Amino acid sequence: MPRSAILAVYRVRGGKKEAEGLAREIAHEQTVEIPEELVEAGIREAAVGTVESVRPAPGGAFDVEIGYKPALSGNQIPQLLNLLYGNVSIQRGVRLMDFHIPPEALARFHGPNHGIVGVRAALGVFGRPLLATAIKPNGAPLERLATLARDFALGGGDIVKDDQNLAGETLAAFRERVARCQEAVEDANRGTGRRTLYCPILTAPQEEIEERIRFALGLGVRGFLVCPMLVGFDQTRLIAQKYRPVLIAHPSLTGTFYGRPDHGMGPGLLLGKLFRLLGADASIFPNHGGRFPFSKEECLDIARRLREEWPPILPALPVPAGGMRFENLSAMGEEYGQDSVFLIGGALLADPDGVERATGKFLAKIKEKFRERLKAPASTEAVSSCELPSSNGAPLSKAEHLVFENFRWRGRPAVEYKKSRELPFEGVARHELVGKDGLKTAFELRYFEIAPGGYTSLEKHAHTHTIVSLRGSGVLVKGDRRVAVKPLDIACVDSMETHQLRNEGSEPFGFLCIVDRDRDRPMKP
Amino acid sequence: MPRSAILAVYRVRGGKKEAEGLAREIAHEQTVEIPEELVEAGIREAAVGTVESVRPAPGGAFDVEIGYKPALSGNQIPQLLNLLYGNVSIQRGVRLMDFHIPPEALARFHGPNHGIVGVRAALGVFGRPLLATAIKPNGAPLERLATLARDFALGGGDIVKDDQNLAGETLAAFRERVARCQEAVEDANRGTGRRTLYCPILTAPQEEIEERIRFALGLGVRGFLVCPMLVGFDQTRLIAQKYRPVLIAHPSLTGTFYGRPDHGMGPGLLLGKLFRLLGADASIFPNHGGRFPFSKEECLDIARRLREEWPPILPALPVPAGGMRFENLSAMGEEYGQDSVFLIGGALLADPDGVERATGKFLAKIKEKFRERLKAPASTEAVSSCELPSSNGAPLSKAEHLVFENFRWRGRPAVEYKKSRELPFEGVARHELVGKDGLKTAFELRYFEIAPGGYTSLEKHAHTHTIVSLRGSGVLVKGDRRVAVKPLDIACVDSMETHQLRNEGSEPFGFLCIVDRDRDRPMKP
């Protein structure tokens, strides 16, 4: 099945005969999980993996290549991991060396949103390695953490990320800290004219992760630090795919995968290829010669797997880190080249000249070797009548309720907004009723009123609309159908259904609209 | 800080001096991640771990005990893992041996919903080890998989779970398979009078997991199989906490954690203690003497950590599996005792007498040693006026909309239900409008109508209510306040706020109510 199969390469111990036997065992264990002798022909063809090759490998081991039908992975990360190394991980002496996904199946996976070029465009920095630092130490006053972020940005640093140990804080503390650090970096950016990126950490209870993301995005945050082993491989993929931030992966808790050379998988495969597949635009790993036991070969293997051609998965940035010093910057530039990020932690904090000047020195050292180029990125975001950013009125306090009077609710004025060229609309007023004001809901309730002759944007999106008509009469255009609605009729718009609401009457047409709080942006039909 | 600290015990290599140095390094790495010399006193006290002891351990190693402030874990699983073994996992020669969470912090974690007693009560089987099997092989026709489930149930088996390799299927295929298997098991249960449990697998893209859960729960499924390493540690905890099924954990992809004795963590700590903390009521692991390299000591350590006293975390069931045969059932009964589950796979399929009779034989063998007792479980589920199960009318097709007429919508009749003693209500009719009929939403829209003199249950819950009054007048009781609402007023009930809706007028009081689709059950104030 080679061309159309998912190929997994395992290195196994023992002689050739043993390796061949083990290869057959793996092919069964990972697919049908019953002994070979119980498998009849139909099932063998439908599901069992095929042994594609058994070849000698260094150190007297053998590399066995197993082909799996792509459907067995369901084109989803969790089951792909199960297929490649689920039960086999419990065997000793079997290491996953690599995997290959055929193009048509690979296209179903997501990969980085921005990749190397996109991250550079977001920063406006080309031609040289990027400089990053971490906000630390945990336990320091917020003021000091925010100052560190500001000073690093003032010194010309490119990316400042949270320390992964900061994540024990409550949601409220997260909000406060992220607001302060983002403000500090933006403040510095206004001074320097640069676009230093602040990336908060997203280690949190599952229920809170998206709330933290939305909060941070609302502040203008454009990137996040994620530990895939802590929050889950597929949660990482979801964050990338749903919110499209610049995503930096951190290796916390990954060490057991590469703790021994004849088991697990190498850091290149895990922190490089797999994290890239999850959607990491950059992946942090301990540089060799620092306080963690990575070899130079392992580090360069990570960098290679992050950056090599793997269409349609974009290339990502290697981020060597851990015990990095001024003295080894030149060697690192030599080793990793310009498309990399150097993460400097303690050495910046320890510099007697302070963080801003230390950052400048590190940057100057990088520029000795690489010529920086600046280029403005082009930004193209769609806005529609129902998705424009709004600032809401007073919060719906616990005691209060929204008193109705003549199709208005006290404390809920219409939201003003500018027209969009992408998704034009006319005569639409929006009132945010519930969901934007602190009450914890999975939905938002809004009231729209369309003036006679007005209409909403003609658009579609993955989320659905539920509409309860309240006032006047209107027409809901759904695909090529027209549905006339009168007060208290309820209508829905399905996922990806092109739709528009029109007022063809002579009175205002008003309706409640309920949407999921987590939803995608509207797009043109 | 011992009594109030989270204690982590690491086994480290090298002499005593080296161990002491390493202990201090770990205490810094896991908390502030800057070198000891850069840490001033204030931060040391606020954040840095404390070395509580360094003691000789077998094989010339040392056990070092580090105390961490519980706040650093944020009382959440992802950050607890980061604190215990995040960056340290990347060091060589450091193994996490155990951890201890002080009672007040432990109470913030969830643990199993049912535990050993609860699972037994759900099955109605006491006094003997439980018998389980897996639906396999992947690739077989659905009819054959469902028949296997039925035959196992007919033979008297207790738990039939999906094979973890089945999960590559689409959502549609999952629905079809789970419906068929659940039906097959229920059909058998009607014949035997037993309550064999069918547990589908929840390996799926993050976005789909809860949809799969809700679908299965809707069919009457009461348990699930989850692979924490595939879907995420905290996703596992969320499934347990939010949906409260019987949860069986599977060890797929966990092997790298215990691949070497001087690194990672033992299977007892991971598959026993940690999976129990996540909420597993039962944890599957490869039995010794089977096709995986677990020792008897490792297996018994898993069993011990699942079952030992750890209040308030309920004890859970060990599930030895993998290459189990009729011949070793007696020895397993001896080793694991009555509070365990024996998972038999291939040996059942291979039995020439067929699955039903083979199951009967295995069960008879178990009963030779253990006397089975049956006891009717006391079921105490809270039902309230707004959360009773409903079967909905016709789906809201894409073309249709819900036409309003005299406070009714075509195709949306009132749902009938029985009264609840726990949460009494009176004169309440409910109409499911949107959210239960296939439209993908994060919310549900319902219309309630309360007859004069009627009232809803006095209750509270973690989810919020949003109410849009439509007809008549009513009173919303919130804590000790009364809010009078008239048509098109909008009111909200906050999380855990005790509330009730009352009709004290002489006309029907009707209102729309919007709630999150994923929500907890109401409870008494």
PDB file of C-alpha atoms in Angstrom, chain A residues 393-498:
ATOM      1  CA  GLY A 393     -22.563  49.014  28.547  1.00  0.00           C
ATOM      2  CA  ALA A 394     -22.896  48.306  32.247  1.00  0.00           C
ATOM      3  CA  PRO A 395     -22.580  44.722  33.414  1.00  0.00           C
ATOM      4  CA  LEU A 396     -25.830  42.895  34.145  1.00  0.00           C
ATOM      5  CA  SER A 397     -25.481  42.849  37.896  1.00  0.00           C
ATOM      6  CA  LYS A 398     -26.944  40.043  39.914  1.00  0.00           C
ATOM      7  CA  ALA A 399     -29.801  42.149  41.248  1.00  0.00           C
ATOM      8  CA  GLU A 400     -30.756  43.914  38.054  1.00  0.00           C
ATOM      9  CA  HIS A 401     -32.770  42.712  35.125  1.00  0.00           C
ATOM     10  CA  LEU A 402     -33.120  44.241  31.693  1.00  0.00           C
ATOM     11  CA  VAL A 403     -36.384  46.137  31.650  1.00  0.00           C
ATOM     12  CA  PHE A 404     -38.043  46.226  28.261  1.00  0.00           C
ATOM     13  CA  GLU A 405     -39.598  49.412  26.908  1.00  0.00           C
ATOM     14  CA  ASN A 406     -40.548  50.018  23.298  1.00  0.00           C
ATOM     15  CA  PHE A 407     -38.040  47.540  21.889  1.00  0.00           C
ATOM     16  CA  ARG A 408     -35.153  48.801  23.931  1.00  0.00           C
ATOM     17  CA  TRP A 409     -33.640  47.501  27.162  1.00  0.00           C
ATOM     18  CA  ARG A 410     -32.238  49.881  29.758  1.00  0.00           C
ATOM     19  CA  GLY A 411     -28.457  49.918  29.785  1.00  0.00           C
ATOM     20  CA  ARG A 412     -28.217  48.270  26.393  1.00  0.00           C
ATOM     21  CA  PRO A 413     -27.763  51.014  23.800  1.00  0.00           C
ATOM     22  CA  ALA A 414     -27.190  50.291  20.131  1.00  0.00           C
ATOM     23  CA  VAL A 415     -23.582  49.647  19.235  1.00  0.00           C
ATOM     24  CA  GLU A 416     -22.121  52.020  16.674  1.00  0.00           C
ATOM     25  CA  TYR A 417     -19.769  50.715  14.067  1.00  0.00           C
ATOM     26  CA  LYS A 418     -18.134  51.516  10.809  1.00  0.00           C
ATOM     27  CA  LYS A 419     -19.132  49.982   7.527  1.00  0.00           C
ATOM     28  CA  SER A 420     -17.190  47.121   6.006  1.00  0.00           C
ATOM     29  CA  ARG A 421     -16.287  46.941   2.344  1.00  0.00           C
ATOM     30  CA  GLU A 422     -15.921  43.193   2.522  1.00  0.00           C
ATOM     31  CA  LEU A 423     -19.379  42.431   3.882  1.00  0.00           C
ATOM     32  CA  PRO A 424     -21.637  45.462   3.288  1.00  0.00           C
ATOM     33  CA  PHE A 425     -24.814  46.039   5.314  1.00  0.00           C
ATOM     34  CA  GLU A 426     -27.280  48.874   5.716  1.00  0.00           C
ATOM     35  CA  GLY A 427     -29.459  50.283   8.486  1.00  0.00           C
ATOM     36  CA  VAL A 428     -28.643  47.691  11.140  1.00  0.00           C
ATOM     37  CA  ALA A 429     -28.502  48.502  14.866  1.00  0.00           C
ATOM     38  CA  ARG A 430     -27.188  45.935  17.331  1.00  0.00           C
ATOM     39  CA  HIS A 431     -27.796  45.756  21.082  1.00  0.00           C
ATOM     40  CA  GLU A 432     -25.695  43.331  23.126  1.00  0.00           C
ATOM     41  CA  LEU A 433     -28.067  41.905  25.733  1.00  0.00           C
ATOM     42  CA  VAL A 434     -26.424  38.945  27.453  1.00  0.00           C
ATOM     43  CA  GLY A 435     -23.074  37.201  27.190  1.00  0.00           C
ATOM     44  CA  LYS A 436     -20.626  40.066  26.811  1.00  0.00           C
ATOM     45  CA  ASP A 437     -21.073  41.421  30.292  1.00  0.00           C
ATOM     46  CA  GLY A 438     -19.611  38.859  32.655  1.00  0.00           C
ATOM     47  CA  LEU A 439     -22.444  36.363  32.967  1.00  0.00           C
ATOM     48  CA  LYS A 440     -20.948  32.984  32.190  1.00  0.00           C
ATOM     49  CA  THR A 441     -22.748  31.583  29.171  1.00  0.00           C
ATOM     50  CA  ALA A 442     -21.845  29.479  26.153  1.00  0.00           C
ATOM     51  CA  PHE A 443     -23.946  31.822  24.011  1.00  0.00           C
ATOM     52  CA  GLU A 444     -24.574  35.498  23.361  1.00  0.00           C
ATOM     53  CA  LEU A 445     -27.997  37.077  23.106  1.00  0.00           C
ATOM     54  CA  ARG A 446     -28.282  40.186  20.940  1.00  0.00           C
ATOM     55  CA  TYR A 447     -31.145  42.294  19.611  1.00  0.00           C
ATOM     56  CA  PHE A 448     -30.900  43.551  16.050  1.00  0.00           C
ATOM     57  CA  GLU A 449     -33.148  46.098  14.489  1.00  0.00           C
ATOM     58  CA  ILE A 450     -33.176  46.717  10.768  1.00  0.00           C
ATOM     59  CA  ALA A 451     -34.633  49.958   9.472  1.00  0.00           C
ATOM     60  CA  PRO A 452     -37.076  49.849   6.506  1.00  0.00           C
ATOM     61  CA  GLY A 453     -35.042  49.091   3.382  1.00  0.00           C
ATOM     62  CA  GLY A 454     -32.076  47.877   5.446  1.00  0.00           C
ATOM     63  CA  TYR A 455     -30.289  44.525   5.359  1.00  0.00           C
ATOM     64  CA  THR A 456     -27.546  42.613   7.132  1.00  0.00           C
ATOM     65  CA  SER A 457     -24.394  41.362   5.431  1.00  0.00           C
ATOM     66  CA  LEU A 458     -24.842  38.520   2.969  1.00  0.00           C
ATOM     67  CA  GLU A 459     -22.491  35.988   4.528  1.00  0.00           C
ATOM     68  CA  LYS A 460     -21.876  32.496   5.813  1.00  0.00           C
ATOM     69  CA  HIS A 461     -20.024  30.950   8.729  1.00  0.00           C
ATOM     70  CA  ALA A 462     -19.543  27.648  10.519  1.00  0.00           C
ATOM     71  CA  HIS A 463     -21.611  28.693  13.534  1.00  0.00           C
ATOM     72  CA  THR A 464     -25.396  28.683  13.433  1.00  0.00           C
ATOM     73  CA  HIS A 465     -27.872  31.506  14.104  1.00  0.00           C
ATOM     74  CA  THR A 466     -31.107  31.202  16.040  1.00  0.00           C
ATOM     75  CA  ILE A 467     -33.471  34.094  15.523  1.00  0.00           C
ATOM     76  CA  VAL A 468     -36.607  35.001  17.464  1.00  0.00           C
ATOM     77  CA  SER A 469     -38.514  37.659  15.611  1.00  0.00           C
ATOM     78  CA  LEU A 470     -39.958  40.367  17.885  1.00  0.00           C
ATOM     79  CA  ARG A 471     -41.122  43.330  15.868  1.00  0.00           C
ATOM     80  CA  GLY A 472     -42.360  44.169  12.361  1.00  0.00           C
ATOM     81  CA  SER A 473     -41.854  41.684   9.584  1.00  0.00           C
ATOM     82  CA  GLY A 474     -38.739  40.592   7.788  1.00  0.00           C
ATOM     83  CA  VAL A 475     -37.307  38.227   5.271  1.00  0.00           C
ATOM     84  CA  LEU A 476     -34.623  35.696   6.059  1.00  0.00           C
ATOM     85  CA  VAL A 477     -32.750  34.790   2.892  1.00  0.00           C
ATOM     86  CA  LYS A 478     -31.212  31.305   3.256  1.00  0.00           C
ATOM     87  CA  GLY A 479     -29.401  30.097   0.154  1.00  0.00           C
ATOM     88  CA  ASP A 480     -31.992  30.491  -2.591  1.00  0.00           C
ATOM     89  CA  ARG A 481     -34.991  30.415  -0.238  1.00  0.00           C
ATOM     90  CA  ARG A 482     -36.853  33.340   1.338  1.00  0.00           C
ATOM     91  CA  VAL A 483     -38.535  32.834   4.718  1.00  0.00           C
ATOM     92  CA  ALA A 484     -41.010  35.505   5.840  1.00  0.00           C
ATOM     93  CA  VAL A 485     -40.979  35.959   9.604  1.00  0.00           C
ATOM     94  CA  LYS A 486     -43.436  37.731  11.888  1.00  0.00           C
ATOM     95  CA  PRO A 487     -43.167  38.385  15.641  1.00  0.00           C
ATOM     96  CA  LEU A 488     -42.268  35.358  17.771  1.00  0.00           C
ATOM     97  CA  ASP A 489     -41.549  33.133  14.801  1.00  0.00           C
ATOM     98  CA  ILE A 490     -38.270  31.316  15.357  1.00  0.00           C
ATOM     99  CA  ALA A 491     -35.856  30.637  12.525  1.00  0.00           C
ATOM    100  CA  CYS A 492     -32.416  29.110  12.254  1.00  0.00           C
ATOM    101  CA  VAL A 493     -29.481  29.453   9.914  1.00  0.00           C
ATOM    102  CA  ASP A 494     -27.452  26.278   9.568  1.00  0.00           C
ATOM    103  CA  SER A 495     -23.694  25.937   9.450  1.00  0.00           C
ATOM    104  CA  MET A 496     -22.175  27.407   6.259  1.00  0.00           C
ATOM    105  CA  GLU A 497     -25.552  28.444   4.930  1.00  0.00           C
ATOM    106  CA  THR A 498     -25.391  31.747   3.060  1.00  0.00           C
TER     107      THR A 498
END
